[in-house]
PDB file of C-alpha atoms and ligand atoms in Angstrom:
ATOM      1  CA  UNK K 183     106.809  93.723  97.977  1.00 72.00           C
ATOM      2  CA  UNK K 184     108.976  91.751 100.367  1.00 72.00           C
ATOM      3  CA  UNK K 185     107.757  88.182 100.720  1.00 75.00           C
ATOM      4  CA  UNK K 186     107.437  88.149 104.513  1.00 80.00           C
ATOM      5  CA  UNK K 187     106.825  91.818 105.331  1.00 82.00           C
ATOM      6  CA  UNK K 188     103.325  93.218 105.530  1.00 88.00           C
ATOM      7  CA  UNK K 189     102.710  96.523 103.762  1.00 88.00           C
ATOM      8  CA  UNK K 190     104.005  99.627 105.528  1.00 89.00           C
ATOM      9  CA  UNK K 191     102.111 101.933 103.170  1.00 90.00           C
ATOM     10  CA  UNK K 192      98.850 100.176 104.118  1.00 95.00           C
ATOM     11  CA  UNK K 193      99.538 101.062 107.767  1.00 95.00           C
ATOM     12  CA  UNK K 194     100.436 104.655 106.902  1.00 93.00           C
ATOM     13  CA  UNK K 195      97.312 105.229 104.841  1.00 95.00           C
ATOM     14  CA  UNK K 196      94.975 103.672 107.405  1.00 97.00           C
ATOM     15  CA  UNK K 197      96.625 105.857 110.060  1.00 97.00           C
ATOM     16  CA  UNK K 198      95.857 108.974 108.018  1.00 96.00           C
ATOM     17  CA  UNK K 199      92.213 107.802 107.846  1.00 97.00           C
ATOM     18  CA  UNK K 200      92.217 107.193 111.602  1.00 97.00           C
ATOM     19  CA  UNK K 201      93.490 110.711 112.325  1.00 96.00           C
ATOM     20  CA  UNK K 202      90.908 112.270 109.984  1.00 97.00           C
ATOM     21  CA  UNK K 203      88.141 110.175 111.548  1.00 97.00           C
ATOM     22  CA  UNK K 204      88.971 111.493 115.020  1.00 96.00           C
ATOM     23  CA  UNK K 205      87.948 115.021 113.935  1.00 96.00           C
ATOM     24  CA  UNK K 206      84.530 116.517 114.534  1.00 96.00           C
ATOM     25  CA  UNK K 207      81.914 115.555 111.863  1.00 95.00           C
ATOM     26  CA  UNK K 208      81.886 119.018 110.239  1.00 93.00           C
ATOM     27  CA  UNK K 209      85.679 118.997 109.946  1.00 95.00           C
ATOM     28  CA  UNK K 210      86.355 115.557 108.533  1.00 97.00           C
ATOM     29  CA  UNK K 211      86.257 114.546 104.891  1.00 97.00           C
ATOM     30  CA  UNK K 212      86.205 110.778 105.352  1.00 98.00           C
ATOM     31  CA  UNK K 213      85.055 108.637 108.255  1.00 98.00           C
ATOM     32  CA  UNK K 214      86.547 105.247 108.964  1.00 98.00           C
ATOM     33  CA  UNK K 215      85.821 104.442 112.605  1.00 97.00           C
ATOM     34  CA  UNK K 216      87.632 101.095 112.421  1.00 98.00           C
ATOM     35  CA  UNK K 217      90.942 102.477 111.156  1.00 98.00           C
ATOM     36  CA  UNK K 218      92.272 103.345 114.623  1.00 97.00           C
ATOM     37  CA  UNK K 219      91.778  99.758 115.814  1.00 97.00           C
ATOM     38  CA  UNK K 220      93.327  98.267 112.687  1.00 98.00           C
ATOM     39  CA  UNK K 221      96.597 100.201 112.680  1.00 97.00           C
ATOM     40  CA  UNK K 222      99.742  99.493 114.611  1.00 95.00           C
ATOM     41  CA  UNK K 223      99.727 101.938 117.601  1.00 95.00           C
ATOM     42  CA  UNK K 224     103.414 102.796 117.131  1.00 94.00           C
ATOM     43  CA  UNK K 225     102.894 103.724 113.480  1.00 93.00           C
ATOM     44  CA  UNK K 226      99.829 105.740 114.524  1.00 94.00           C
ATOM     45  CA  UNK K 227     101.895 107.761 117.000  1.00 94.00           C
ATOM     46  CA  UNK K 228     104.753 108.294 114.549  1.00 93.00           C
ATOM     47  CA  UNK K 229     102.469 109.448 111.716  1.00 90.00           C
ATOM     48  CA  UNK K 230     100.597 111.770 114.093  1.00 90.00           C
ATOM     49  CA  UNK K 231     103.852 113.209 115.401  1.00 91.00           C
ATOM     50  CA  UNK K 232     105.349 113.822 111.950  1.00 89.00           C
ATOM     51  CA  UNK K 233     102.145 114.808 110.100  1.00 86.00           C
ATOM     52  CA  UNK K 234     103.143 118.510 109.959  1.00 86.00           C
ATOM     53  CA  UNK K 235     106.598 117.680 108.614  1.00 85.00           C
ATOM     54  CA  UNK K 236     105.089 115.277 106.054  1.00 84.00           C
ATOM     55  CA  UNK K 237     102.691 117.967 104.864  1.00 85.00           C
ATOM     56  CA  UNK K 238     105.537 120.453 104.372  1.00 85.00           C
ATOM     57  CA  UNK K 239     107.585 117.913 102.377  1.00 84.00           C
ATOM     58  CA  UNK K 240     104.641 116.654 100.310  1.00 85.00           C
ATOM     59  CA  UNK K 241     101.900 119.283 100.347  1.00 89.00           C
ATOM     60  CA  UNK K 242      98.411 117.913  99.804  1.00 94.00           C
ATOM     61  CA  UNK K 243      99.293 114.207  99.727  1.00 94.00           C
ATOM     62  CA  UNK K 244      97.490 113.363 102.959  1.00 95.00           C
ATOM     63  CA  UNK K 245      94.402 115.252 101.824  1.00 97.00           C
ATOM     64  CA  UNK K 246      94.418 113.412  98.509  1.00 97.00           C
ATOM     65  CA  UNK K 247      94.431 110.104 100.441  1.00 97.00           C
ATOM     66  CA  UNK K 248      91.560 111.271 102.619  1.00 97.00           C
ATOM     67  CA  UNK K 249      89.517 112.539  99.654  1.00 98.00           C
ATOM     68  CA  UNK K 250      90.249 109.301  97.783  1.00 98.00           C
ATOM     69  CA  UNK K 251      88.731 107.204 100.565  1.00 98.00           C
ATOM     70  CA  UNK K 252      85.696 109.488 100.734  1.00 98.00           C
ATOM     71  CA  UNK K 253      85.146 109.398  96.986  1.00 98.00           C
ATOM     72  CA  UNK K 254      85.479 105.610  96.823  1.00 98.00           C
ATOM     73  CA  UNK K 255      83.107 105.275  99.801  1.00 98.00           C
ATOM     74  CA  UNK K 256      80.560 107.416  97.941  1.00 98.00           C
ATOM     75  CA  UNK K 257      81.103 105.374  94.785  1.00 98.00           C
ATOM     76  CA  UNK K 258      80.600 102.121  96.707  1.00 98.00           C
ATOM     77  CA  UNK K 259      77.376 103.474  98.215  1.00 97.00           C
ATOM     78  CA  UNK K 260      76.101 104.421  94.731  1.00 97.00           C
ATOM     79  CA  UNK K 261      77.102 100.966  93.437  1.00 97.00           C
ATOM     80  CA  UNK K 262      75.182  99.316  96.274  1.00 97.00           C
ATOM     81  CA  UNK K 263      72.146 101.417  95.417  1.00 95.00           C
ATOM     82  CA  UNK K 264      72.664 100.291  91.792  1.00 95.00           C
ATOM     83  CA  UNK K 265      72.541  96.622  92.804  1.00 94.00           C
ATOM     84  CA  UNK K 266      76.026  95.078  92.721  1.00 97.00           C
ATOM     85  CA  UNK K 267      76.161  91.444  93.822  1.00 97.00           C
ATOM     86  CA  UNK K 268      79.922  91.142  94.342  1.00 98.00           C
ATOM     87  CA  UNK K 269      82.683  93.395  95.658  1.00 98.00           C
ATOM     88  CA  UNK K 270      86.349  92.637  95.007  1.00 98.00           C
ATOM     89  CA  UNK K 271      88.840  94.760  96.956  1.00 98.00           C
ATOM     90  CA  UNK K 272      92.229  94.524  95.267  1.00 98.00           C
ATOM     91  CA  UNK K 273      95.270  95.183  97.463  1.00 97.00           C
ATOM     92  CA  UNK K 274      92.886  95.617 100.386  1.00 98.00           C
ATOM     93  CA  UNK K 275      95.464  96.530 103.036  1.00 97.00           C
ATOM     94  CA  UNK K 276      93.571  97.830 106.078  1.00 98.00           C
ATOM     95  CA  UNK K 277      90.499  98.784 104.042  1.00 98.00           C
ATOM     96  CA  UNK K 278      87.563  98.412 106.453  1.00 98.00           C
ATOM     97  CA  UNK K 279      84.658  98.815 104.015  1.00 98.00           C
ATOM     98  CA  UNK K 280      83.659  95.157 104.306  1.00 98.00           C
ATOM     99  CA  UNK K 281      83.046  95.718 108.038  1.00 97.00           C
ATOM    100  CA  UNK K 282      81.640  99.241 108.171  1.00 96.00           C
ATOM    101  CA  UNK K 283      79.157  99.206 105.252  1.00 96.00           C
ATOM    102  CA  UNK K 284      76.290  97.322 106.858  1.00 92.00           C
ATOM    103  CA  UNK K 285      74.426  97.045 103.552  1.00 90.00           C
ATOM    104  CA  UNK K 286      77.211  94.811 102.241  1.00 93.00           C
ATOM    105  CA  UNK K 287      76.862  92.174 104.916  1.00 91.00           C
ATOM    106  CA  UNK K 288      74.586  89.338 103.854  1.00 90.00           C
ATOM    107  CA  UNK K 289      73.769  90.968 100.511  1.00 92.00           C
ATOM    108  CA  UNK K 290      77.016  91.130  98.579  1.00 97.00           C
ATOM    109  CA  UNK K 291      79.737  88.524  98.093  1.00 97.00           C
ATOM    110  CA  UNK K 292      82.974  90.168  99.228  1.00 98.00           C
ATOM    111  CA  UNK K 293      86.518  89.198  98.264  1.00 98.00           C
ATOM    112  CA  UNK K 294      89.599  90.874  99.694  1.00 98.00           C
ATOM    113  CA  UNK K 295      92.736  90.188  97.651  1.00 98.00           C
ATOM    114  CA  UNK K 296      96.137  91.143  98.994  1.00 97.00           C
ATOM    115  CA  UNK K 297      99.762  90.204  99.284  1.00 96.00           C
ATOM    116  CA  UNK K 298      99.928  87.188 101.652  1.00 96.00           C
ATOM    117  CA  UNK K 299     102.024  88.875 104.377  1.00 95.00           C
ATOM    118  CA  UNK K 300      99.751  91.951 104.516  1.00 96.00           C
ATOM    119  CA  UNK K 301      96.638  89.787 104.501  1.00 97.00           C
ATOM    120  CA  UNK K 302      97.904  87.518 107.294  1.00 97.00           C
ATOM    121  CA  UNK K 303      98.582  90.531 109.535  1.00 96.00           C
ATOM    122  CA  UNK K 304      95.149  92.020 108.787  1.00 98.00           C
ATOM    123  CA  UNK K 305      93.347  88.723 109.448  1.00 98.00           C
ATOM    124  CA  UNK K 306      94.949  88.357 112.846  1.00 96.00           C
ATOM    125  CA  UNK K 307      94.005  91.964 113.689  1.00 97.00           C
ATOM    126  CA  UNK K 308      90.404  91.384 112.532  1.00 98.00           C
ATOM    127  CA  UNK K 309      90.189  88.226 114.632  1.00 98.00           C
ATOM    128  CA  UNK K 310      91.274  90.220 117.673  1.00 97.00           C
ATOM    129  CA  UNK K 311      88.806  93.062 117.011  1.00 97.00           C
ATOM    130  CA  UNK K 312      85.767  90.861 116.252  1.00 97.00           C
ATOM    131  CA  UNK K 313      86.637  87.817 118.389  1.00 97.00           C
ATOM    132  CA  UNK K 314      86.879  85.701 115.227  1.00 97.00           C
ATOM    133  CA  UNK K 315      87.684  86.157 111.550  1.00 97.00           C
ATOM    134  CA  UNK K 316      84.577  87.655 109.871  1.00 96.00           C
ATOM    135  CA  UNK K 317      82.874  84.922 107.848  1.00 95.00           C
ATOM    136  CA  UNK K 318      81.250  87.178 105.243  1.00 96.00           C
ATOM    137  CA  UNK K 319      84.554  87.971 103.499  1.00 98.00           C
ATOM    138  CA  UNK K 320      86.698  85.628 101.363  1.00 98.00           C
ATOM    139  CA  UNK K 321      90.377  86.398 101.824  1.00 98.00           C
ATOM    140  CA  UNK K 322      92.305  85.645  98.638  1.00 98.00           C
ATOM    141  CA  UNK K 323      96.111  85.894  98.894  1.00 97.00           C
ATOM    142  CA  UNK K 324      97.845  87.058  95.715  1.00 96.00           C
ATOM    143  CA  UNK K 325     101.023  88.624  94.380  1.00 93.00           C
ATOM    144  CA  UNK K 326      99.706  90.746  91.500  1.00 92.00           C
ATOM    145  CA  UNK K 327     103.181  90.892  89.971  1.00 90.00           C
ATOM    146  CA  UNK K 328     103.382  87.096  89.764  1.00 92.00           C
ATOM    147  CA  UNK K 329      99.772  85.783  89.639  1.00 93.00           C
ATOM    148  CA  UNK K 330      96.483  86.679  87.978  1.00 92.00           C
ATOM    149  CA  UNK K 331      93.010  87.210  89.417  1.00 96.00           C
ATOM    150  CA  UNK K 332      92.030  83.699  88.187  1.00 96.00           C
ATOM    151  CA  UNK K 333      92.506  82.693  91.817  1.00 96.00           C
ATOM    152  CA  UNK K 334      89.174  84.352  92.612  1.00 98.00           C
ATOM    153  CA  UNK K 335      87.370  81.382  91.047  1.00 98.00           C
ATOM    154  CA  UNK K 336      88.653  79.042  93.750  1.00 97.00           C
ATOM    155  CA  UNK K 337      86.882  81.250  96.301  1.00 97.00           C
ATOM    156  CA  UNK K 338      83.466  81.260  94.609  1.00 97.00           C
ATOM    157  CA  UNK K 339      83.698  84.325  92.366  1.00 98.00           C
ATOM    158  CA  UNK K 340      80.821  84.376  89.828  1.00 98.00           C
ATOM    159  CA  UNK K 341      81.566  86.092  86.470  1.00 98.00           C
ATOM    160  CA  UNK K 342      77.817  86.414  85.728  1.00 97.00           C
ATOM    161  CA  UNK K 343      77.235  88.793  88.657  1.00 97.00           C
ATOM    162  CA  UNK K 344      77.512  92.559  88.513  1.00 98.00           C
ATOM    163  CA  UNK K 345      80.684  93.377  90.418  1.00 98.00           C
ATOM    164  CA  UNK K 346      82.553  96.399  91.706  1.00 98.00           C
ATOM    165  CA  UNK K 347      86.362  96.183  91.827  1.00 98.00           C
ATOM    166  CA  UNK K 348      88.015  98.657  94.202  1.00 98.00           C
ATOM    167  CA  UNK K 349      91.748  99.132  93.633  1.00 98.00           C
ATOM    168  CA  UNK K 350      92.719 101.905  96.030  1.00 98.00           C
ATOM    169  CA  UNK K 351      96.348 102.977  96.333  1.00 97.00           C
ATOM    170  CA  UNK K 352      97.801  99.949  94.578  1.00 97.00           C
ATOM    171  CA  UNK K 353      98.625 100.549  90.885  1.00 97.00           C
ATOM    172  CA  UNK K 354     101.636 102.680  91.931  1.00 95.00           C
ATOM    173  CA  UNK K 355     103.533  99.605  93.179  1.00 93.00           C
ATOM    174  CA  UNK K 356     102.842  97.226  90.283  1.00 95.00           C
ATOM    175  CA  UNK K 357     104.518  96.479  86.976  1.00 94.00           C
ATOM    176  CA  UNK K 358     102.745  97.717  83.828  1.00 96.00           C
ATOM    177  CA  UNK K 359     102.191  94.056  82.948  1.00 96.00           C
ATOM    178  CA  UNK K 360     100.450  93.355  86.271  1.00 96.00           C
ATOM    179  CA  UNK K 361      98.186  96.406  85.806  1.00 97.00           C
ATOM    180  CA  UNK K 362      97.302  95.245  82.270  1.00 97.00           C
ATOM    181  CA  UNK K 363      96.582  91.688  83.399  1.00 97.00           C
ATOM    182  CA  UNK K 364      94.282  92.852  86.178  1.00 97.00           C
ATOM    183  CA  UNK K 365      92.367  95.162  83.847  1.00 98.00           C
ATOM    184  CA  UNK K 366      92.110  92.394  81.267  1.00 97.00           C
ATOM    185  CA  UNK K 367      90.815  89.900  83.832  1.00 98.00           C
ATOM    186  CA  UNK K 368      88.078  92.293  84.908  1.00 98.00           C
ATOM    187  CA  UNK K 369      86.948  92.958  81.322  1.00 97.00           C
ATOM    188  CA  UNK K 370      86.891  89.267  80.422  1.00 97.00           C
ATOM    189  CA  UNK K 371      85.503  87.866  83.653  1.00 98.00           C
ATOM    190  CA  UNK K 372      82.774  90.165  84.900  1.00 97.00           C
ATOM    191  CA  UNK K 373      79.181  90.809  83.935  1.00 97.00           C
ATOM    192  CA  UNK K 374      78.202  93.768  81.751  1.00 95.00           C
ATOM    193  CA  UNK K 375      77.754  96.843  83.915  1.00 96.00           C
ATOM    194  CA  UNK K 376      80.505  95.811  86.326  1.00 98.00           C
ATOM    195  CA  UNK K 377      82.876  98.627  87.270  1.00 98.00           C
ATOM    196  CA  UNK K 378      86.397  99.248  88.458  1.00 98.00           C
ATOM    197  CA  UNK K 379      87.622 102.242  90.445  1.00 98.00           C
ATOM    198  CA  UNK K 380      91.284 102.993  91.078  1.00 98.00           C
ATOM    199  CA  UNK K 381      93.744 105.828  91.487  1.00 98.00           C
ATOM    200  CA  UNK K 382      97.060 106.483  89.827  1.00 98.00           C
ATOM    201  CA  UNK K 383      99.947 108.910  89.765  1.00 96.00           C
ATOM    202  CA  UNK K 384     100.861 110.881  86.643  1.00 94.00           C
ATOM    203  CA  UNK K 385     103.740 109.058  84.962  1.00 93.00           C
ATOM    204  CA  UNK K 386     105.661 112.329  84.595  1.00 89.00           C
ATOM    205  CA  UNK K 387     105.719 112.714  88.398  1.00 88.00           C
ATOM    206  CA  UNK K 388     107.855 109.587  88.622  1.00 87.00           C
ATOM    207  CA  UNK K 389     110.636 111.069  86.480  1.00 81.00           C
ATOM    208  CA  UNK K 390     113.515 112.922  88.105  1.00 67.00           C
ATOM    209  CA  UNK K 391     112.486 116.319  86.737  1.00 66.00           C
ATOM    210  CA  UNK K 392     109.151 116.462  88.570  1.00 66.00           C
ATOM    211  CA  UNK K 393     109.767 114.611  91.785  1.00 71.00           C
ATOM    212  CA  UNK K 394     107.933 115.711  94.904  1.00 77.00           C
ATOM    213  CA  UNK K 395     108.966 114.968  98.473  1.00 76.00           C
ATOM    214  CA  UNK K 396     106.854 111.848  98.959  1.00 81.00           C
ATOM    215  CA  UNK K 397     107.973 110.344  95.633  1.00 82.00           C
ATOM    216  CA  UNK K 398     111.666 110.939  96.354  1.00 80.00           C
ATOM    217  CA  UNK K 399     111.271 109.448  99.836  1.00 77.00           C
ATOM    218  CA  UNK K 400     109.394 106.357  98.677  1.00 79.00           C
ATOM    219  CA  UNK K 401     112.017 105.662  96.013  1.00 77.00           C
ATOM    220  CA  UNK K 402     114.878 106.238  98.470  1.00 75.00           C
ATOM    221  CA  UNK K 403     113.473 103.771 101.034  1.00 74.00           C
ATOM    222  CA  UNK K 404     112.121 101.209  98.574  1.00 75.00           C
ATOM    223  CA  UNK K 405     114.722  98.622  99.588  1.00 73.00           C
ATOM    224  CA  UNK K 406     113.559  98.886 103.201  1.00 73.00           C
ATOM    225  CA  UNK K 407     109.807  98.982 102.523  1.00 74.00           C
ATOM    226  CA  UNK K 408     109.726  96.791  99.394  1.00 73.00           C
ATOM    227  CA  UNK K 409     107.173  99.295  98.029  1.00 71.00           C
ATOM    228  CA  UNK K 410     108.801 101.412  95.325  1.00 79.00           C
ATOM    229  CA  UNK K 411     106.755 103.432  92.847  1.00 84.00           C
ATOM    230  CA  UNK K 412     106.800 101.841  89.415  1.00 87.00           C
ATOM    231  CA  UNK K 413     103.606 102.611  87.521  1.00 94.00           C
ATOM    232  CA  UNK K 414     101.837 105.758  86.369  1.00 95.00           C
ATOM    233  CA  UNK K 415      99.501 106.964  83.615  1.00 97.00           C
ATOM    234  CA  UNK K 416     100.159 110.202  81.759  1.00 94.00           C
ATOM    235  CA  UNK K 417      97.948 113.124  82.741  1.00 94.00           C
ATOM    236  CA  UNK K 418      94.834 113.247  80.551  1.00 95.00           C
ATOM    237  CA  UNK K 419      95.459 109.773  79.066  1.00 96.00           C
ATOM    238  CA  UNK K 420      93.431 107.498  81.367  1.00 97.00           C
ATOM    239  CA  UNK K 421      90.376 107.602  79.068  1.00 97.00           C
ATOM    240  CA  UNK K 422      92.387 106.373  76.107  1.00 97.00           C
ATOM    241  CA  UNK K 423      94.282 103.893  78.304  1.00 97.00           C
ATOM    242  CA  UNK K 424      91.076 102.288  79.567  1.00 98.00           C
ATOM    243  CA  UNK K 425      89.105 102.359  76.330  1.00 97.00           C
ATOM    244  CA  UNK K 426      91.997 100.598  74.573  1.00 97.00           C
ATOM    245  CA  UNK K 427      91.569  97.887  77.205  1.00 97.00           C
ATOM    246  CA  UNK K 428      87.845  97.415  76.579  1.00 97.00           C
ATOM    247  CA  UNK K 429      86.269  99.798  79.109  1.00 98.00           C
ATOM    248  CA  UNK K 430      83.704 102.537  78.580  1.00 96.00           C
ATOM    249  CA  UNK K 431      82.099 105.354  80.594  1.00 96.00           C
ATOM    250  CA  UNK K 432      85.529 106.339  81.875  1.00 97.00           C
ATOM    251  CA  UNK K 433      85.355 109.161  84.410  1.00 97.00           C
ATOM    252  CA  UNK K 434      88.295 110.912  86.008  1.00 96.00           C
ATOM    253  CA  UNK K 435      88.225 112.677  89.344  1.00 98.00           C
ATOM    254  CA  UNK K 436      91.191 115.052  89.434  1.00 97.00           C
ATOM    255  CA  UNK K 437      92.523 116.911  92.461  1.00 97.00           C
ATOM    256  CA  UNK K 438      90.510 119.953  91.342  1.00 97.00           C
ATOM    257  CA  UNK K 439      87.301 117.892  91.159  1.00 98.00           C
ATOM    258  CA  UNK K 440      87.949 116.467  94.623  1.00 98.00           C
ATOM    259  CA  UNK K 441      88.635 119.905  96.036  1.00 97.00           C
ATOM    260  CA  UNK K 442      85.423 121.325  94.552  1.00 97.00           C
ATOM    261  CA  UNK K 443      83.327 118.390  95.763  1.00 97.00           C
ATOM    262  CA  UNK K 444      84.546 117.890  99.311  1.00 97.00           C
ATOM    263  CA  UNK K 445      86.719 120.756 100.547  1.00 96.00           C
ATOM    264  CA  UNK K 446      84.196 123.412 101.401  1.00 93.00           C
ATOM    265  CA  UNK K 447      83.485 125.531 104.490  1.00 92.00           C
ATOM    266  CA  UNK K 448      86.215 125.248 107.120  1.00 92.00           C
ATOM    267  CA  UNK K 449      88.077 122.774 104.874  1.00 94.00           C
ATOM    268  CA  UNK K 450      88.318 125.105 101.887  1.00 94.00           C
ATOM    269  CA  UNK K 451      91.974 126.004 102.491  1.00 93.00           C
ATOM    270  CA  UNK K 452      93.209 122.413 102.572  1.00 94.00           C
ATOM    271  CA  UNK K 453      95.384 121.556  99.567  1.00 91.00           C
ATOM    272  CA  UNK K 454      95.259 118.398  97.443  1.00 95.00           C
ATOM    273  CA  UNK K 455      98.388 117.180  95.676  1.00 93.00           C
ATOM    274  CA  UNK K 456      98.063 117.793  91.919  1.00 93.00           C
ATOM    275  CA  UNK K 457      99.738 114.587  90.677  1.00 93.00           C
ATOM    276  CA  UNK K 458      97.133 111.972  91.546  1.00 95.00           C
ATOM    277  CA  UNK K 459      93.757 111.143  90.012  1.00 97.00           C
ATOM    278  CA  UNK K 460      90.955 108.657  90.657  1.00 98.00           C
ATOM    279  CA  UNK K 461      89.265 106.993  87.713  1.00 98.00           C
ATOM    280  CA  UNK K 462      86.327 104.641  87.279  1.00 98.00           C
ATOM    281  CA  UNK K 463      85.167 102.762  84.239  1.00 98.00           C
ATOM    282  CA  UNK K 464      82.499 100.280  83.222  1.00 97.00           C
ATOM    283  CA  UNK K 465      82.743  96.834  81.599  1.00 96.00           C
TER     284      UNK K 465
HETATM  285  C1  SAM Y 224      99.144 101.724  99.830  1.00 81.61           C
HETATM  286  S1  SAM Y 224      98.511 100.200 100.344  1.00 81.61           S
HETATM  287  C2  SAM Y 224      96.781 100.447 100.027  1.00 81.61           C
HETATM  288  C3  SAM Y 224      95.931  99.569 100.880  1.00 81.61           C
HETATM  289  C4  SAM Y 224      94.429  99.821 100.792  1.00 81.61           C
HETATM  290  N1  SAM Y 224      93.933  99.584  99.470  1.00 81.61           N
HETATM  291  C5  SAM Y 224      94.090 101.208 101.259  1.00 81.61           C
HETATM  292  O1  SAM Y 224      93.818 102.074 100.426  1.00 81.61           O
HETATM  293  O2  SAM Y 224      94.090 101.441 102.469  1.00 81.61           O
HETATM  294  C6  SAM Y 224      99.033  99.135  99.032  1.00 81.61           C
HETATM  295  C7  SAM Y 224      98.443  97.752  99.103  1.00 81.61           C
HETATM  296  O3  SAM Y 224      98.831  97.052  97.921  1.00 81.61           O
HETATM  297  C8  SAM Y 224      99.271  95.772  98.264  1.00 81.61           C
HETATM  298  N2  SAM Y 224     100.269  95.363  97.265  1.00 81.61           N
HETATM  299  C9  SAM Y 224     101.344  96.041  96.813  1.00 81.61           C
HETATM  300  N3  SAM Y 224     102.021  95.311  95.909  1.00 81.61           N
HETATM  301  C10 SAM Y 224     101.336  94.142  95.788  1.00 81.61           C
HETATM  302  C11 SAM Y 224     101.519  92.969  95.012  1.00 81.61           C
HETATM  303  N4  SAM Y 224     102.552  92.837  94.188  1.00 81.61           N
HETATM  304  N5  SAM Y 224     100.619  91.968  95.141  1.00 81.61           N
HETATM  305  C12 SAM Y 224      99.564  92.075  96.002  1.00 81.61           C
HETATM  306  N6  SAM Y 224      99.334  93.163  96.739  1.00 81.61           N
HETATM  307  C13 SAM Y 224     100.207  94.181  96.640  1.00 81.61           C
HETATM  308  C14 SAM Y 224      99.876  95.906  99.655  1.00 81.61           C
HETATM  309  O4  SAM Y 224      99.901  94.678 100.352  1.00 81.61           O
HETATM  310  C15 SAM Y 224      98.947  96.929 100.274  1.00 81.61           C
HETATM  311  O5  SAM Y 224      97.855  96.303 100.909  1.00 81.61           O
END
């Protein structure tokens, strides 16, 4: 990422959530009522205007992003029911879970980790929305490609507590070393029963032979955005990848699983891009 530029992809993804959330309850897959307030209004208008074109160039990508948020929301709810004491949101961007899941507030220690420029922009937006920066969240600035999660300790992170780590839409932009270090930190520094949930692209989709519209575009504009795609896991290999790194109970949620679970009724004809998967695993 560029040192002084906040994440453009974070804006784009939150805009897609905002558009989905404006639909009627029976039509929407995810619901993030804060997204509209968090995003830059110009980016909102641009994404809305070009949504049809984007869908033609990269069929099913927007619906993967929407289903991803829904699935992680459901996973967070189940984790809350299961009694987590800490939540760490890695590469938080404009993630609004810390402010829209009421059960979190006052019960769970929340840490949002993000690139400093993205985090600064979010904090000033939050201060404007709520009148002050919410006190129940610790904001931990980090460059995953240059630092480790050790920084969490300075903000009161407790390795004895059962913790959920959410890593939504981030592994794509990191080096393999940064992904390994993050996974290693979680295994070594969280209580038994802690979990991590993240999504990834199939490594083969990053090679020239398989490129889809959104991948080609992100690589072409990487010098402008500072967010090029660098990391992927081979299809069908996430179980092995995570068990080699000390995790168990690895569960994948493929595009087919997402489609079966969420895209029913009037949403049954919506397509989900076949190159992304969500995975969760237990320490
Ligand atoms: C696609 S956005 C996803 C944001 C959020 N998790 C969501 O799903 O809405 C990618 C996020 O990763 C963060 N990010 C990318 N590279 C990073 C790095 N090297 N260090 C820290 N954060 C990084 C960006 O700042 C941004 O918030």
